[in-house]
Coordinates of C-alpha atoms (C1' of nucleotides) in Angstrom, one line a residue:
Chain A
X1 CA -25.8 38.3 11.4
X2 CA -23.7 36.1 13.6
X3 CA -25.5 32.9 12.6
X4 CA -23.6 32.4 9.4
X5 CA -20.4 32.9 11.3
X6 CA -21.4 30.4 13.9
X7 CA -22.3 27.9 11.2
X8 CA -19.0 28.4 9.5
X9 CA -17.3 27.8 12.9
X10 CA -19.4 24.6 13.4
X11 CA -18.4 23.4 9.9
X12 CA -14.8 23.8 10.7
X13 CA -15.2 22.2 14.0
X14 CA -16.9 19.1 12.7
X15 CA -14.3 18.8 9.9
X16 CA -11.7 18.9 12.6
X17 CA -13.5 16.4 14.7
X18 CA -13.7 14.0 11.7
X19 CA -10.0 14.4 11.2
X20 CA -9.3 13.8 14.9
X21 CA -11.3 10.6 14.7
X22 CA -9.6 9.6 11.5
X23 CA -6.2 10.0 13.1
X24 CA -7.3 8.0 16.1
X25 CA -8.6 5.1 13.9
X26 CA -5.5 5.4 11.7
X27 CA -3.1 5.1 14.6
X28 CA -5.0 2.5 16.5
X29 CA -6.2 0.3 13.7
X30 CA -3.6 1.0 11.0
X31 CA -4.0 2.2 7.4
X32 CA -5.6 -1.0 6.2
X33 CA -8.4 -0.9 8.7
X34 CA -9.1 2.9 8.3
X35 CA -12.4 2.8 6.5
X36 CA -14.8 5.7 6.0
X37 CA -17.4 3.6 7.9
X38 CA -15.1 3.2 10.9
X39 CA -14.2 6.9 11.0
X40 CA -17.9 7.8 10.8
X41 CA -18.7 5.4 13.6
X42 CA -15.9 6.9 15.7
X43 CA -17.2 10.4 15.4
X44 CA -20.9 9.2 15.7
X45 CA -22.0 10.4 12.3
X46 CA -23.2 8.5 9.2
X47 CA -20.8 7.6 6.4
X48 CA -22.6 10.0 4.1
X49 CA -21.8 13.0 6.3
X50 CA -18.0 12.4 5.8
X51 CA -18.5 13.2 2.1
X52 CA -20.0 16.6 2.9
X53 CA -16.7 17.7 4.6
X54 CA -14.2 15.7 2.4
X55 CA -14.2 15.0 -1.3
X56 CA -13.0 11.5 -0.8
X57 CA -10.9 9.2 1.4
X58 CA -7.6 10.4 -0.2
X59 CA -8.4 13.9 1.0
X60 CA -8.7 12.7 4.6
X61 CA -5.4 10.8 4.3
X62 CA -3.8 13.9 2.8
X63 CA -4.9 16.0 5.8
X64 CA -3.4 13.4 8.2
X65 CA -0.3 13.4 6.0
X66 CA 0.0 17.2 6.6
X67 CA -0.4 16.7 10.4
X68 CA 2.3 14.1 10.3
X69 CA 4.7 16.5 8.5
X70 CA 4.0 19.2 11.1
X71 CA 5.0 16.7 13.8
X72 CA 8.2 15.8 12.0
X73 CA 9.0 19.5 11.5
X74 CA 8.6 20.2 15.2
X75 CA 11.0 17.3 16.0
X76 CA 13.5 18.6 13.4
X77 CA 13.3 22.2 14.6
X78 CA 14.4 21.1 18.1
X79 CA 17.9 20.5 16.5
X80 CA 18.3 24.3 16.2
X81 CA 19.8 24.1 19.7
X82 CA 23.0 23.0 18.0
X83 CA 25.0 26.1 16.9
X84 CA 27.1 24.3 14.3
X85 CA 25.3 23.3 11.0
X86 CA 27.2 20.0 10.9
X87 CA 26.1 19.1 14.4
X88 CA 22.5 20.1 13.5
X89 CA 22.7 17.9 10.4
X90 CA 23.6 14.9 12.5
X91 CA 20.8 15.8 14.9
X92 CA 18.3 16.1 12.0
X93 CA 19.2 12.7 10.8
X94 CA 18.8 11.3 14.3
X95 CA 15.4 12.9 14.8
X96 CA 14.2 11.7 11.4
X97 CA 15.1 8.1 12.3
X98 CA 13.6 8.4 15.7
X99 CA 10.4 9.8 14.2
X100 CA 10.2 7.0 11.6
X101 CA 10.7 4.2 14.1
X102 CA 8.4 5.7 16.7
X103 CA 5.6 6.6 14.3
X104 CA 5.8 3.9 11.5
X105 CA 2.2 4.5 10.4
X106 CA 2.7 8.2 10.1
X107 CA 6.0 7.7 8.3
X108 CA 4.4 5.4 5.7
X109 CA 1.6 8.0 5.2
X110 CA 4.3 10.6 4.5
X111 CA 6.7 8.7 2.3
X112 CA 5.3 5.4 1.2
X113 CA 1.5 5.4 0.7
X114 CA 0.1 6.5 -2.6
X115 CA -3.3 7.6 -1.3
X116 CA -2.3 11.0 0.3
X117 CA -0.4 12.0 -2.9
X118 CA -3.5 11.4 -5.1
X119 CA -5.2 14.3 -3.2
X120 CA -2.6 16.7 -4.5
X121 CA -3.6 18.4 -7.7
X122 CA -1.3 17.5 -10.6
X123 CA -0.4 21.2 -11.2
X124 CA 0.1 21.9 -7.5
X125 CA 3.2 21.3 -5.4
X126 CA 3.8 18.8 -2.6
X127 CA 4.1 21.7 -0.1
X128 CA 4.7 19.6 3.0
X129 CA 7.4 17.6 1.4
X130 CA 9.1 20.6 -0.1
X131 CA 9.2 22.6 3.2
X132 CA 10.7 19.7 5.1
X133 CA 13.2 18.9 2.4
X134 CA 14.3 22.5 2.0
X135 CA 14.8 22.9 5.8
X136 CA 17.1 19.9 5.6
X137 CA 18.9 21.1 2.5
X138 CA 19.5 24.6 3.9
X139 CA 21.2 23.2 7.0
X140 CA 23.4 21.0 4.7
X141 CA 24.2 24.0 2.5
X142 CA 25.3 26.0 5.5
X143 CA 27.5 23.2 6.7
X144 CA 29.1 23.2 3.2
X145 CA 29.5 27.0 3.2
X146 CA 31.1 26.9 6.6
X147 CA 33.6 24.3 5.3
X148 CA 32.4 21.7 7.7
X149 CA 31.5 19.4 4.7
X150 CA 33.3 18.9 1.5
X151 CA 32.3 21.4 -1.2
X152 CA 29.8 19.1 -3.1
X153 CA 26.4 19.8 -4.5
X154 CA 24.0 20.0 -1.5
X155 CA 21.2 18.7 -3.6
X156 CA 23.1 15.4 -4.3
X157 CA 24.2 15.1 -0.7
X158 CA 20.7 15.6 0.6
X159 CA 19.1 13.2 -1.8
X160 CA 21.7 10.6 -1.0
X161 CA 21.3 11.0 2.8
X162 CA 17.5 11.1 2.6
X163 CA 17.3 8.0 0.3
X164 CA 19.7 6.0 2.4
X165 CA 17.8 6.5 5.6
X166 CA 14.5 6.1 3.9
X167 CA 15.7 2.9 2.3
X168 CA 16.9 1.5 5.6
X169 CA 13.7 2.5 7.4
X170 CA 11.3 1.1 4.8
X171 CA 13.2 -2.1 4.2
X172 CA 12.8 -2.5 8.0
X173 CA 9.1 -1.5 8.2
X174 CA 8.2 -3.8 5.3
X175 CA 10.0 -6.7 6.9
X176 CA 12.8 -7.1 4.3
X177 CA 15.6 -7.1 6.8
X178 CA 15.1 -10.7 7.9
X179 CA 18.9 -11.3 7.4
X180 CA 19.6 -8.9 10.3
X181 CA 18.8 -9.7 13.9
X182 CA 15.8 -7.5 14.9
X183 CA 17.6 -5.8 17.8
X184 CA 20.5 -4.8 15.6
X185 CA 18.4 -3.1 12.9
X186 CA 18.0 0.3 14.7
X187 CA 21.8 0.5 15.6
X188 CA 22.7 -0.3 12.0
X189 CA 20.4 2.4 10.7
X190 CA 21.9 5.0 12.9
X191 CA 25.4 3.7 12.2
X192 CA 24.9 3.9 8.4
X193 CA 23.8 7.5 8.6
X194 CA 26.7 8.5 10.8
X195 CA 29.3 6.8 8.7
X196 CA 27.8 8.2 5.5
X197 CA 27.7 11.7 6.8
X198 CA 31.3 11.3 8.2
X199 CA 32.6 10.5 4.7
X200 CA 31.4 13.9 3.5
X201 CA 33.1 15.8 6.4
X202 CA 36.0 18.1 5.4
X203 CA 39.1 16.7 7.0
Chain B
X1 CA -2.6 -46.5 -13.1
X2 CA -1.8 -43.4 -15.4
X3 CA -5.0 -41.6 -14.6
X4 CA -3.8 -40.2 -11.3
X5 CA -0.6 -39.1 -12.9
X6 CA -2.5 -37.3 -15.6
X7 CA -4.7 -35.7 -13.0
X8 CA -1.7 -34.6 -11.0
X9 CA -0.3 -33.1 -14.3
X10 CA -3.5 -31.3 -15.0
X11 CA -3.6 -29.9 -11.4
X12 CA -0.1 -28.5 -11.8
X13 CA -1.0 -27.2 -15.2
X14 CA -4.1 -25.3 -14.1
X15 CA -2.2 -23.9 -11.1
X16 CA 0.4 -22.6 -13.5
X17 CA -2.3 -21.2 -15.8
X18 CA -3.9 -19.3 -12.9
X19 CA -0.4 -17.9 -12.0
X20 CA 0.2 -16.9 -15.6
X21 CA -3.2 -15.1 -15.7
X22 CA -2.5 -13.5 -12.3
X23 CA 0.8 -12.2 -13.6
X24 CA -0.8 -10.8 -16.7
X25 CA -3.5 -9.0 -14.7
X26 CA -0.9 -7.8 -12.2
X27 CA 1.3 -6.3 -14.9
X28 CA -1.5 -5.0 -17.1
X29 CA -3.8 -3.6 -14.4
X30 CA -1.5 -3.1 -11.5
X31 CA -1.6 -4.4 -7.9
X32 CA -4.6 -2.4 -6.9
X33 CA -6.7 -3.9 -9.6
X34 CA -5.5 -7.5 -9.3
X35 CA -8.6 -9.1 -7.7
X36 CA -9.4 -12.8 -7.5
X37 CA -12.4 -12.2 -9.6
X38 CA -10.4 -10.6 -12.4
X39 CA -7.8 -13.4 -12.3
X40 CA -10.6 -16.0 -12.4
X41 CA -12.2 -14.2 -15.4
X42 CA -8.9 -14.0 -17.2
X43 CA -8.3 -17.8 -16.9
X44 CA -12.1 -18.5 -17.6
X45 CA -12.8 -20.2 -14.3
X46 CA -15.0 -19.2 -11.4
X47 CA -13.6 -17.4 -8.4
X48 CA -14.2 -20.4 -6.2
X49 CA -11.8 -22.5 -8.3
X50 CA -8.9 -20.2 -7.5
X51 CA -9.2 -21.3 -3.8
X52 CA -8.8 -24.9 -4.7
X53 CA -5.3 -24.2 -6.0
X54 CA -4.3 -21.4 -3.6
X55 CA -4.9 -20.9 0.1
X56 CA -5.6 -17.2 -0.4
X57 CA -4.6 -14.1 -2.4
X58 CA -1.4 -13.6 -0.5
X59 CA -0.2 -17.0 -1.7
X60 CA -0.7 -16.0 -5.3
X61 CA 1.1 -12.8 -4.8
X62 CA 3.9 -14.7 -3.1
X63 CA 4.2 -17.0 -6.1
X64 CA 4.5 -13.9 -8.4
X65 CA 7.0 -12.5 -6.0
X66 CA 9.1 -15.7 -6.5
X67 CA 9.0 -15.3 -10.3
X68 CA 10.0 -11.7 -9.9
X69 CA 13.1 -12.7 -7.9
X70 CA 14.0 -15.3 -10.5
X71 CA 13.9 -12.6 -13.2
X72 CA 16.1 -10.3 -11.1
X73 CA 18.5 -13.2 -10.4
X74 CA 18.9 -13.9 -14.1
X75 CA 19.6 -10.2 -14.8
X76 CA 22.2 -10.1 -12.0
X77 CA 23.9 -13.4 -13.0
X78 CA 24.7 -11.8 -16.4
X79 CA 27.2 -9.7 -14.6
X80 CA 29.4 -12.7 -14.2
X81 CA 30.9 -11.7 -17.5
X82 CA 33.1 -9.3 -15.5
X83 CA 36.2 -11.1 -14.2
X84 CA 36.9 -8.6 -11.4
X85 CA 34.5 -8.7 -8.4
X86 CA 34.6 -4.9 -8.2
X87 CA 33.5 -4.5 -11.7
X88 CA 30.8 -7.1 -11.1
X89 CA 29.6 -5.2 -8.0
X90 CA 29.1 -2.0 -10.1
X91 CA 27.3 -4.1 -12.7
X92 CA 25.0 -5.7 -10.1
X93 CA 24.0 -2.3 -8.9
X94 CA 23.3 -1.2 -12.5
X95 CA 21.2 -4.2 -13.2
X96 CA 19.3 -3.8 -10.0
X97 CA 18.4 -0.2 -10.9
X98 CA 17.6 -1.2 -14.4
X99 CA 15.3 -4.0 -13.2
X100 CA 13.5 -1.7 -10.7
X101 CA 12.9 1.1 -13.2
X102 CA 11.8 -1.3 -16.0
X103 CA 9.6 -3.4 -13.8
X104 CA 8.2 -1.1 -11.1
X105 CA 5.2 -3.4 -10.2
X106 CA 7.5 -6.4 -9.8
X107 CA 9.9 -4.4 -7.8
X108 CA 7.2 -3.3 -5.4
X109 CA 6.0 -6.9 -5.1
X110 CA 9.6 -7.9 -4.1
X111 CA 10.5 -5.1 -1.7
X112 CA 7.6 -2.9 -0.8
X113 CA 4.2 -4.7 -0.7
X114 CA 3.3 -6.5 2.5
X115 CA 1.0 -9.1 0.9
X116 CA 3.6 -11.6 -0.5
X117 CA 5.4 -11.6 2.9
X118 CA 2.3 -12.6 4.7
X119 CA 2.3 -15.9 2.8
X120 CA 5.7 -16.8 4.3
X121 CA 5.3 -18.8 7.5
X122 CA 6.7 -17.1 10.6
X123 CA 9.2 -19.8 11.3
X124 CA 10.3 -20.1 7.6
X125 CA 12.9 -18.0 5.9
X126 CA 12.5 -15.4 3.1
X127 CA 14.3 -17.7 0.7
X128 CA 14.1 -15.6 -2.4
X129 CA 15.3 -12.5 -0.6
X130 CA 18.1 -14.4 1.1
X131 CA 19.4 -16.0 -2.0
X132 CA 19.6 -12.7 -3.9
X133 CA 21.1 -10.8 -1.0
X134 CA 23.7 -13.5 -0.4
X135 CA 24.7 -13.5 -4.1
X136 CA 25.3 -9.8 -3.8
X137 CA 27.1 -10.0 -0.5
X138 CA 29.5 -12.8 -1.8
X139 CA 30.6 -10.6 -4.7
X140 CA 31.2 -7.7 -2.3
X141 CA 33.1 -10.0 0.1
X142 CA 35.3 -11.1 -2.8
X143 CA 36.0 -7.5 -3.8
X144 CA 37.1 -6.8 -0.2
X145 CA 39.2 -10.0 0.0
X146 CA 40.9 -9.0 -3.3
X147 CA 41.8 -5.6 -1.8
X148 CA 39.6 -3.8 -4.4
X149 CA 37.5 -2.4 -1.6
X150 CA 38.5 -1.1 1.8
X151 CA 38.5 -3.9 4.5
X152 CA 35.1 -3.1 6.0
X153 CA 32.3 -5.4 7.1
X154 CA 30.7 -6.7 3.9
X155 CA 27.4 -7.0 5.7
X156 CA 27.4 -3.2 6.6
X157 CA 28.5 -2.3 3.1
X158 CA 25.8 -4.4 1.4
X159 CA 23.0 -3.1 3.6
X160 CA 24.1 0.4 3.0
X161 CA 24.3 0.0 -0.8
X162 CA 21.1 -1.9 -1.0
X163 CA 19.2 0.6 1.2
X164 CA 20.5 3.6 -0.7
X165 CA 19.4 2.3 -4.0
X166 CA 16.1 1.0 -2.6
X167 CA 15.5 4.3 -1.0
X168 CA 16.2 6.2 -4.2
X169 CA 14.0 3.8 -6.3
X170 CA 11.0 3.8 -3.9
X171 CA 11.0 7.6 -3.3
X172 CA 10.9 7.8 -7.1
X173 CA 8.2 5.1 -7.6
X174 CA 6.0 6.6 -4.9
X175 CA 6.3 10.1 -6.3
X176 CA 8.3 11.7 -3.5
X177 CA 11.0 13.2 -5.8
X178 CA 8.9 16.1 -7.0
X179 CA 11.8 18.4 -6.2
X180 CA 13.9 16.7 -8.9
X181 CA 13.1 17.2 -12.7
X182 CA 11.7 13.8 -13.8
X183 CA 14.4 13.3 -16.5
X184 CA 17.2 13.7 -14.0
X185 CA 16.0 11.2 -11.5
X186 CA 17.4 8.1 -13.2
X187 CA 20.8 9.7 -13.7
X188 CA 20.9 10.8 -10.1
X189 CA 20.1 7.3 -8.9
X190 CA 22.9 5.8 -11.0
X191 CA 25.2 8.6 -9.9
X192 CA 24.5 8.1 -6.2
X193 CA 25.3 4.4 -6.4
X194 CA 28.6 5.0 -8.4
X195 CA 29.8 7.7 -6.0
X196 CA 28.9 5.7 -2.9
X197 CA 30.7 2.6 -4.2
X198 CA 33.7 4.7 -5.2
X199 CA 34.1 5.9 -1.6
X200 CA 34.6 2.4 -0.5
X201 CA 37.2 1.6 -3.1
X202 CA 40.8 1.0 -1.9
X203 CA 42.9 3.8 -3.2
Chain C
dA1 C1' -25.8 -48.4 -15.9
dA2 C1' -25.3 -47.3 -11.3
dA3 C1' -22.4 -45.8 -7.7
dT4 C1' -18.7 -43.3 -6.2
dA5 C1' -15.1 -39.8 -6.3
dT6 C1' -13.4 -35.5 -7.9
dA7 C1' -13.7 -30.8 -9.8
dT8 C1' -16.2 -26.7 -10.5
dT9 C1' -19.5 -23.5 -9.6
dG10 C1' -21.8 -19.3 -8.1
dA11 C1' -24.7 -17.5 -4.6
dA12 C1' -24.0 -15.7 0.0
dC13 C1' -21.4 -13.2 3.9
dG14 C1' -19.5 -9.3 5.6
dG15 C1' -16.6 -5.9 4.2
dT16 C1' -15.0 -1.6 1.0
dG17 C1' -15.6 3.7 -1.3
dT18 C1' -19.1 6.5 -2.9
dT19 C1' -23.7 8.6 -4.3
dC20 C1' -28.1 10.7 -3.6
dA21 C1' -33.1 10.9 -2.7
dA22 C1' -35.4 11.5 1.4
dA23 C1' -35.8 12.8 6.2
dA24 C1' -34.6 15.8 9.9
dT25 C1' -33.2 20.0 11.6
dG26 C1' -32.4 24.9 11.6
dT27 C1' -33.6 29.7 10.1
dC28 C1' -36.6 33.5 9.2
dA29 C1' -40.5 36.3 7.6
dA30 C1' -45.4 36.8 8.1
Chain D
dT1 C1' -46.4 30.9 16.5
dT2 C1' -46.7 29.1 12.1
dG3 C1' -45.6 28.1 7.6
dA4 C1' -42.0 28.4 4.0
dC5 C1' -37.5 27.9 2.8
dA6 C1' -32.4 26.4 3.5
dT7 C1' -29.2 23.5 5.4
dT8 C1' -27.6 19.3 7.3
dT9 C1' -27.7 14.5 8.1
dT10 C1' -29.1 10.1 7.0
dG11 C1' -28.9 5.3 5.3
dA12 C1' -30.1 2.5 1.6
dA13 C1' -28.3 1.4 -2.8
dC14 C1' -24.5 0.4 -6.2
dA15 C1' -20.6 -1.9 -7.7
dC16 C1' -16.8 -3.7 -6.0
dC17 C1' -13.6 -6.8 -2.7
dG18 C1' -11.7 -11.7 -0.4
dT19 C1' -13.5 -15.9 1.1
dT20 C1' -16.6 -20.0 2.0
dC21 C1' -19.4 -23.9 1.0
dA22 C1' -23.5 -26.5 -0.3
dA23 C1' -24.9 -27.9 -4.7
dT24 C1' -23.9 -29.1 -9.3
dA25 C1' -21.3 -31.2 -13.0
dT26 C1' -17.9 -34.2 -14.6
dA27 C1' -14.9 -38.2 -14.4
dT28 C1' -13.8 -42.7 -12.8
dT29 C1' -14.7 -47.2 -11.0
dT30 C1' -17.6 -51.0 -10.0

DNA sequence: AAATATATTGAACGGTGTTCAAAATGTCAA
DNA sequence: TTGACATTTTGAACACCGTTCAATATATTT
């Protein structure tokens, strides 16, 4: 009975098509203009159909949020070309900043917006975030083990590094850096990260 | 002709009353539930009246944003009890963190939400932000001048300190610190600031 | 008391997320 | 092939949202 299998395939396909359309609308029109009706229009289905394939709008945004983390993860994994953990740590920071500035909407979906987090069940874990954070922390831990960084708690180091870059990026994205000339913001962000990391280097 | 003066007074009064109601709704129901209709209901006027006293919703949120900055400024100015700039700098950081954690909605209005910034004319300055930032930077500059901090660019120092604390606070407020036990988050935020500032101390 | 000026109203417009009875389509046994 | 059943899709309806504006109500002046 291959019919049920085909139906299952078609269901998955349409779900994927809706997500593809949702991502297009999200990237082209921005979060504030990403409505169910616009997504439905984009994929040429009625608004009601969306709710057959997704519980609510938050679930759609959570799926996009997962895709965004996959993209960041790909960018970060390219840093494995560096044999030394310390060099890789610098490269991870660089790729994080590059990703955030090149994909501001995706960055906000990952680390600022509340909506995608509401789709995560309270007892469940924030898988995407955990995986990315652990990848980062493991590299930092290796750099400490190898004596390339001072022997501090890798958790505290990672939280500090992450928060600093996140703070710089979001103050910029949400237009709170009006005291800094626009063309100097990106250099300052990269400079702050380098200087911060340098302070933790074993001398 | 005292009638026009009384009318002017009444206009200002009602404007203030609407803002008071708006702040109540904002603090009690949160940003997402702060609608013009709810504010109007709270002050017992019709929605249309709100638009006689304010151009749009963004203008109301900008006014609340100004009040929030005044509150933070009051908290920060209490640190002037410390005679040494370095001690004051630590105290300013502490009061910033305390304010953010005690008034998360106001903090988001000041440094995260887009709405209040949309009410600032493009050619105008972000007065509230500038005043607060300059207050902070002047204290840092004094600490550098007095040789209590290493002789670095106060602008870079302030941006780094601000961004780090902002990053820590917002990752927490937007529930991205699920890898940290909830009761340890506040200590970590304070610890990160202290450690960061300590690294810049002249030894 | 009538005329004028000001202040307030609330229905209306086009938008939002979401639901659900009804219609359309697909499947399958007789 | 046709009728019965299952599945999928629809779009109107609900309760909201920010905003506008002609109409109403109130206050002031003549």
